[in-house]
């Protein structure tokens, strides 16, 4: 249960949702921490324990020991093993069911929006996802599960076809983002009238440019995050709160107001 201030702000967000026609939800790692996946820069985030330099494409290609460390982390269920959506993901899936969502632009690679029930066609994954592994030599792709199974006997799997380096299909630092996904996400943001940011520090570009495109186009901005972001001053509503309970309150207000026929 939220405190009175947070309840009032959740109701304000619900009103903004019901007054808007083209809503873009922008998510970061903070929406998935309640599913057990650590974020990067929050309290106990991944970058407080690991060196982000080890996740640059340059170091991944140059150093076999870095590749071994990453495959070992994945084999131990670091990021992908049976994680489940949480209340925040389900609230956003309900927004789509209620016809109140244009798209989701996510920096996350965990596939949890799709698992919560959002249509894959409206989930724009700017940083790829961990469901697949790609060969950097011949560009063939395999389901992540197939390569994880090989890790039981191989420390450093290589491509069966060309012996090339295998890499999870997520975007590493130093790699460009999938251009078509980025352009469509930017186009949608520039046509939106409401952008809701959930669980992101908004410090990694070009992803963090998406809410800026929305604001520049005149969209209203909502930020739901634990911790400050550089865009807080532009937010019509800024909620310092947990994604799960906040989005649950928001979607309950949306449904309550719709049932009263007030929207
Ligand atoms: N509810 C609300 N906010 C939360 C929650 C929660 N349950 N848990 C964490 N947060 C907040 C954190 O306090 C932090 O401010 O979510 C934010 C997550 O920020 P980051 O860890 O920086 O994640 P993100 O913004 O997605 O990072 C962008 O950086 O390392 C790269 O590629 C990686 O996609 C990632 C990108």
GROMACS .gro file of C-alpha atoms and ligand atoms in nm:
model
  299
    1UNK     CA    1   0.000   0.000   0.000
    2UNK     CA    2   0.138   0.339  -0.098
    3UNK     CA    3   0.136   0.637   0.139
    4UNK     CA    4  -0.119   0.915   0.075
    5UNK     CA    5   0.122   1.130  -0.132
    6UNK     CA    6   0.219   0.840  -0.358
    7UNK     CA    7  -0.146   0.738  -0.394
    8UNK     CA    8  -0.234   1.093  -0.504
    9UNK     CA    9   0.049   1.095  -0.758
   10UNK     CA   10  -0.049   0.751  -0.888
   11UNK     CA   11  -0.401   0.886  -0.941
   12UNK     CA   12  -0.254   1.186  -1.130
   13UNK     CA   13  -0.061   0.945  -1.357
   14UNK     CA   14  -0.383   0.751  -1.419
   15UNK     CA   15  -0.556   1.074  -1.525
   16UNK     CA   16  -0.270   1.159  -1.761
   17UNK     CA   17  -0.298   0.810  -1.912
   18UNK     CA   18  -0.673   0.849  -1.968
   19UNK     CA   19  -0.631   1.196  -2.124
   20UNK     CA   20  -0.357   1.077  -2.363
   21UNK     CA   21  -0.383   0.919  -2.707
   22UNK     CA   22  -0.031   0.790  -2.776
   23UNK     CA   23   0.149   0.659  -2.470
   24UNK     CA   24   0.511   0.538  -2.478
   25UNK     CA   25   0.646   0.352  -2.175
   26UNK     CA   26   1.027   0.364  -2.145
   27UNK     CA   27   1.181   0.106  -1.910
   28UNK     CA   28   1.522   0.037  -1.761
   29UNK     CA   29   1.676  -0.226  -1.535
   30UNK     CA   30   1.495  -0.085  -1.231
   31UNK     CA   31   1.165  -0.237  -1.349
   32UNK     CA   32   1.319  -0.587  -1.329
   33UNK     CA   33   1.489  -0.576  -0.987
   34UNK     CA   34   1.164  -0.695  -0.825
   35UNK     CA   35   1.194  -1.001  -1.052
   36UNK     CA   36   1.533  -1.075  -0.899
   37UNK     CA   37   1.751  -0.927  -1.177
   38UNK     CA   38   2.006  -0.677  -1.041
   39UNK     CA   39   2.018  -0.332  -1.200
   40UNK     CA   40   2.342  -0.161  -1.296
   41UNK     CA   41   2.375   0.168  -1.103
   42UNK     CA   42   2.127   0.133  -0.820
   43UNK     CA   43   2.217   0.014  -0.470
   44UNK     CA   44   2.415  -0.317  -0.511
   45UNK     CA   45   2.393  -0.275  -0.893
   46UNK     CA   46   2.606  -0.490  -1.128
   47UNK     CA   47   2.855  -0.206  -1.187
   48UNK     CA   48   2.922  -0.193  -0.812
   49UNK     CA   49   3.057  -0.551  -0.843
   50UNK     CA   50   3.184  -0.589  -1.200
   51UNK     CA   51   3.391  -0.373  -1.432
   52UNK     CA   52   3.175  -0.230  -1.717
   53UNK     CA   53   3.494  -0.235  -1.928
   54UNK     CA   54   3.463  -0.616  -1.929
   55UNK     CA   55   3.134  -0.569  -2.116
   56UNK     CA   56   3.275  -0.371  -2.406
   57UNK     CA   57   3.269  -0.547  -2.741
   58UNK     CA   58   3.641  -0.471  -2.781
   59UNK     CA   59   3.740  -0.657  -2.463
   60UNK     CA   60   3.492  -0.942  -2.529
   61UNK     CA   61   3.659  -1.008  -2.867
   62UNK     CA   62   4.019  -0.953  -2.752
   63UNK     CA   63   4.019  -1.151  -2.426
   64UNK     CA   64   3.913  -1.521  -2.413
   65UNK     CA   65   3.922  -1.500  -2.029
   66UNK     CA   66   3.655  -1.227  -2.039
   67UNK     CA   67   3.439  -1.446  -2.264
   68UNK     CA   68   3.487  -1.742  -2.028
   69UNK     CA   69   3.384  -1.523  -1.727
   70UNK     CA   70   3.069  -1.407  -1.904
   71UNK     CA   71   2.964  -1.755  -2.021
   72UNK     CA   72   3.026  -1.885  -1.667
   73UNK     CA   73   2.805  -1.606  -1.524
   74UNK     CA   74   2.530  -1.691  -1.773
   75UNK     CA   75   2.561  -2.066  -1.703
   76UNK     CA   76   2.512  -1.989  -1.332
   77UNK     CA   77   2.184  -1.813  -1.421
   78UNK     CA   78   2.330  -1.465  -1.395
   79UNK     CA   79   2.070  -1.288  -1.599
   80UNK     CA   80   1.837  -1.521  -1.783
   81UNK     CA   81   1.744  -1.835  -1.584
   82UNK     CA   82   1.369  -1.865  -1.516
   83UNK     CA   83   1.304  -1.503  -1.420
   84UNK     CA   84   0.940  -1.398  -1.404
   85UNK     CA   85   0.763  -1.068  -1.475
   86UNK     CA   86   0.662  -0.865  -1.168
   87UNK     CA   87   0.359  -0.645  -1.090
   88UNK     CA   88   0.503  -0.351  -1.286
   89UNK     CA   89   0.537  -0.560  -1.605
   90UNK     CA   90   0.182  -0.694  -1.563
   91UNK     CA   91   0.042  -0.343  -1.511
   92UNK     CA   92   0.197  -0.234  -1.842
   93UNK     CA   93   0.056  -0.544  -2.014
   94UNK     CA   94  -0.287  -0.439  -1.882
   95UNK     CA   95  -0.240  -0.091  -2.028
   96UNK     CA   96  -0.207  -0.253  -2.371
   97UNK     CA   97  -0.518  -0.468  -2.310
   98UNK     CA   98  -0.713  -0.152  -2.215
   99UNK     CA   99  -0.603   0.010  -2.542
  100UNK     CA  100  -0.395   0.267  -2.357
  101UNK     CA  101  -0.045   0.188  -2.486
  102UNK     CA  102   0.126   0.272  -2.812
  103UNK     CA  103   0.454   0.093  -2.738
  104UNK     CA  104   0.722   0.003  -2.487
  105UNK     CA  105   1.081   0.111  -2.547
  106UNK     CA  106   1.306  -0.090  -2.319
  107UNK     CA  107   1.680  -0.096  -2.242
  108UNK     CA  108   1.630  -0.437  -2.082
  109UNK     CA  109   1.737  -0.768  -2.239
  110UNK     CA  110   1.529  -0.997  -2.015
  111UNK     CA  111   1.218  -1.046  -2.235
  112UNK     CA  112   0.994  -0.981  -1.930
  113UNK     CA  113   0.756  -0.740  -2.107
  114UNK     CA  114   0.676  -1.010  -2.364
  115UNK     CA  115   0.645  -1.276  -2.089
  116UNK     CA  116   0.401  -1.047  -1.902
  117UNK     CA  117   0.174  -1.045  -2.210
  118UNK     CA  118   0.270  -0.736  -2.412
  119UNK     CA  119   0.267  -0.798  -2.789
  120UNK     CA  120   0.625  -0.847  -2.909
  121UNK     CA  121   0.552  -0.614  -3.203
  122UNK     CA  122   0.517  -0.315  -2.970
  123UNK     CA  123   0.820  -0.393  -2.752
  124UNK     CA  124   1.128  -0.213  -2.891
  125UNK     CA  125   1.440  -0.369  -2.736
  126UNK     CA  126   1.712  -0.107  -2.786
  127UNK     CA  127   1.983  -0.326  -2.630
  128UNK     CA  128   1.878  -0.655  -2.788
  129UNK     CA  129   1.787  -0.953  -2.572
  130UNK     CA  130   1.947  -1.259  -2.417
  131UNK     CA  131   1.715  -1.512  -2.581
  132UNK     CA  132   1.962  -1.570  -2.863
  133UNK     CA  133   2.336  -1.610  -2.928
  134UNK     CA  134   2.495  -1.487  -3.252
  135UNK     CA  135   2.820  -1.591  -3.423
  136UNK     CA  136   3.038  -1.283  -3.488
  137UNK     CA  137   3.192  -1.466  -3.787
  138UNK     CA  138   2.903  -1.603  -3.994
  139UNK     CA  139   2.613  -1.430  -3.806
  140UNK     CA  140   2.420  -1.753  -3.754
  141UNK     CA  141   2.190  -1.743  -3.444
  142UNK     CA  142   2.105  -2.005  -3.179
  143UNK     CA  143   1.858  -2.000  -2.887
  144UNK     CA  144   2.051  -1.909  -2.567
  145UNK     CA  145   1.933  -2.235  -2.403
  146UNK     CA  146   2.115  -2.442  -2.668
  147UNK     CA  147   2.447  -2.271  -2.600
  148UNK     CA  148   2.398  -2.281  -2.222
  149UNK     CA  149   2.353  -2.660  -2.255
  150UNK     CA  150   2.693  -2.681  -2.431
  151UNK     CA  151   2.854  -2.502  -2.136
  152UNK     CA  152   2.817  -2.818  -1.929
  153UNK     CA  153   3.109  -2.961  -2.130
  154UNK     CA  154   3.268  -2.657  -2.298
  155UNK     CA  155   3.423  -2.360  -2.115
  156UNK     CA  156   3.430  -2.140  -2.425
  157UNK     CA  157   3.179  -2.238  -2.697
  158UNK     CA  158   3.260  -2.143  -3.056
  159UNK     CA  159   3.049  -2.151  -3.374
  160UNK     CA  160   3.005  -2.507  -3.506
  161UNK     CA  161   3.003  -2.377  -3.864
  162UNK     CA  162   3.293  -2.133  -3.883
  163UNK     CA  163   3.463  -2.160  -3.540
  164UNK     CA  164   3.378  -1.790  -3.492
  165UNK     CA  165   3.326  -1.617  -3.156
  166UNK     CA  166   2.978  -1.668  -3.009
  167UNK     CA  167   2.820  -1.368  -2.834
  168UNK     CA  168   2.486  -1.317  -2.656
  169UNK     CA  169   2.259  -1.108  -2.886
  170UNK     CA  170   2.252  -0.819  -2.637
  171UNK     CA  171   2.422  -0.490  -2.731
  172UNK     CA  172   2.760  -0.448  -2.559
  173UNK     CA  173   2.923  -0.112  -2.481
  174UNK     CA  174   3.095   0.005  -2.800
  175UNK     CA  175   2.845  -0.172  -3.026
  176UNK     CA  176   2.583   0.022  -3.221
  177UNK     CA  177   2.218  -0.028  -3.133
  178UNK     CA  178   1.989  -0.208  -3.382
  179UNK     CA  179   1.923   0.085  -3.619
  180UNK     CA  180   1.571  -0.008  -3.731
  181UNK     CA  181   1.457  -0.056  -3.368
  182UNK     CA  182   1.611   0.274  -3.258
  183UNK     CA  183   1.458   0.469  -3.549
  184UNK     CA  184   1.109   0.327  -3.491
  185UNK     CA  185   1.133   0.390  -3.116
  186UNK     CA  186   1.244   0.750  -3.181
  187UNK     CA  187   0.960   0.798  -3.433
  188UNK     CA  188   0.700   0.671  -3.186
  189UNK     CA  189   0.841   0.888  -2.905
  190UNK     CA  190   0.829   1.197  -3.128
  191UNK     CA  191   0.459   1.126  -3.197
  192UNK     CA  192   0.365   1.048  -2.835
  193UNK     CA  193   0.166   1.271  -2.602
  194UNK     CA  194   0.271   1.090  -2.283
  195UNK     CA  195   0.603   0.922  -2.196
  196UNK     CA  196   0.624   0.715  -1.876
  197UNK     CA  197   0.980   0.635  -1.762
  198UNK     CA  198   1.011   0.343  -1.518
  199UNK     CA  199   1.332   0.227  -1.348
  200UNK     CA  200   1.612   0.403  -1.534
  201UNK     CA  201   1.892   0.645  -1.444
  202UNK     CA  202   1.856   0.791  -1.798
  203UNK     CA  203   2.236   0.823  -1.833
  204UNK     CA  204   2.313   0.584  -2.121
  205UNK     CA  205   2.277   0.721  -2.475
  206UNK     CA  206   2.136   0.694  -2.735
  207UNK     CA  207   1.864   0.508  -2.537
  208UNK     CA  208   1.817   0.796  -2.292
  209UNK     CA  209   1.737   1.026  -2.587
  210UNK     CA  210   1.396   0.858  -2.629
  211UNK     CA  211   1.218   1.048  -2.345
  212UNK     CA  212   1.388   1.367  -2.472
  213UNK     CA  213   1.232   1.315  -2.818
  214UNK     CA  214   0.892   1.278  -2.649
  215UNK     CA  215   0.931   1.596  -2.441
  216UNK     CA  216   1.062   1.791  -2.742
  217UNK     CA  217   0.746   1.687  -2.928
  218UNK     CA  218   0.533   1.829  -2.645
  219UNK     CA  219   0.455   1.500  -2.468
  220UNK     CA  220   0.402   1.505  -2.093
  221UNK     CA  221   0.664   1.314  -1.892
  222UNK     CA  222   0.613   1.084  -1.592
  223UNK     CA  223   0.916   0.939  -1.408
  224UNK     CA  224   0.882   0.650  -1.164
  225UNK     CA  225   1.225   0.572  -1.021
  226UNK     CA  226   1.417   0.517  -0.699
  227UNK     CA  227   1.689   0.780  -0.724
  228UNK     CA  228   1.733   1.102  -0.921
  229UNK     CA  229   1.749   1.124  -1.301
  230UNK     CA  230   1.868   1.413  -1.522
  231UNK     CA  231   1.512   1.461  -1.652
  232UNK     CA  232   1.335   1.493  -1.317
  233UNK     CA  233   1.278   1.868  -1.359
  234UNK     CA  234   1.086   1.807  -1.684
  235UNK     CA  235   0.844   1.554  -1.531
  236UNK     CA  236   0.476   1.648  -1.492
  237UNK     CA  237   0.465   1.378  -1.222
  238UNK     CA  238   0.781   1.242  -1.052
  239UNK     CA  239   0.732   0.942  -0.824
  240UNK     CA  240   1.020   0.833  -0.596
  241UNK     CA  241   0.885   0.485  -0.547
  242UNK     CA  242   0.904   0.115  -0.630
  243UNK     CA  243   0.791   0.024  -0.980
  244UNK     CA  244   0.573  -0.273  -0.877
  245UNK     CA  245   0.353  -0.109  -0.615
  246UNK     CA  246   0.341   0.225  -0.797
  247UNK     CA  247   0.229   0.079  -1.132
  248UNK     CA  248  -0.022  -0.144  -0.952
  249UNK     CA  249  -0.180   0.167  -0.796
  250UNK     CA  250  -0.174   0.347  -1.133
  251UNK     CA  251  -0.346   0.067  -1.326
  252UNK     CA  252  -0.608   0.027  -1.048
  253UNK     CA  253  -0.694   0.397  -1.074
  254UNK     CA  254  -0.711   0.369  -1.456
  255UNK     CA  255  -0.958   0.078  -1.433
  256UNK     CA  256  -1.163   0.245  -1.158
  257UNK     CA  257  -1.204   0.566  -1.360
  258UNK     CA  258  -1.283   0.377  -1.680
  259UNK     CA  259  -1.549   0.170  -1.499
  260UNK     CA  260  -1.714   0.492  -1.377
  261UNK     CA  261  -1.731   0.592  -1.741
  262UNK     CA  262  -1.552   0.913  -1.657
  263UNK     CA  263  -1.316   0.848  -1.953
  264LIG     N1  264   1.154   0.054  -0.856
  264LIG     C1  265   1.191   0.175  -0.906
  264LIG     N2  266   1.320   0.207  -0.937
  264LIG     C2  267   1.414   0.111  -0.916
  264LIG     C3  268   1.382  -0.017  -0.864
  264LIG     C4  269   1.246  -0.043  -0.832
  264LIG     N3  270   1.207  -0.161  -0.782
  264LIG     N4  271   1.498  -0.089  -0.855
  264LIG     C5  272   1.598  -0.008  -0.900
  264LIG     N5  273   1.547   0.111  -0.936
  264LIG     C6  274   1.619   0.225  -0.995
  264LIG     C7  275   1.763   0.237  -0.951
  264LIG     O1  276   1.773   0.309  -0.830
  264LIG     C8  277   1.824   0.314  -1.071
  264LIG     O2  278   1.804   0.455  -1.052
  264LIG     O3  279   1.626   0.200  -1.135
  264LIG     C9  280   1.740   0.267  -1.189
  264LIG    C10  281   1.816   0.169  -1.278
  264LIG     O4  282   1.919   0.241  -1.342
  264LIG     P1  283   2.041   0.164  -1.411
  264LIG     O5  284   2.088   0.057  -1.321
  264LIG     O6  285   2.137   0.269  -1.458
  264LIG     O7  286   1.974   0.091  -1.534
  264LIG     P2  287   1.940   0.150  -1.677
  264LIG     O8  288   1.899   0.294  -1.667
  264LIG     O9  289   1.847   0.056  -1.741
  264LIG    O10  290   2.083   0.140  -1.750
  264LIG    C11  291   2.087   0.167  -1.889
  264LIG    O11  292   2.317   0.089  -1.894
  264LIG    O12  293   2.473  -0.064  -1.826
  264LIG    C12  294   2.392  -0.027  -1.932
  264LIG    O13  295   2.309  -0.162  -2.106
  264LIG    C13  296   2.294  -0.134  -1.969
  264LIG    O14  297   2.064  -0.111  -2.043
  264LIG    C14  298   2.158  -0.070  -1.944
  264LIG    C15  299   2.189   0.077  -1.955
   0.00000   0.00000   0.00000
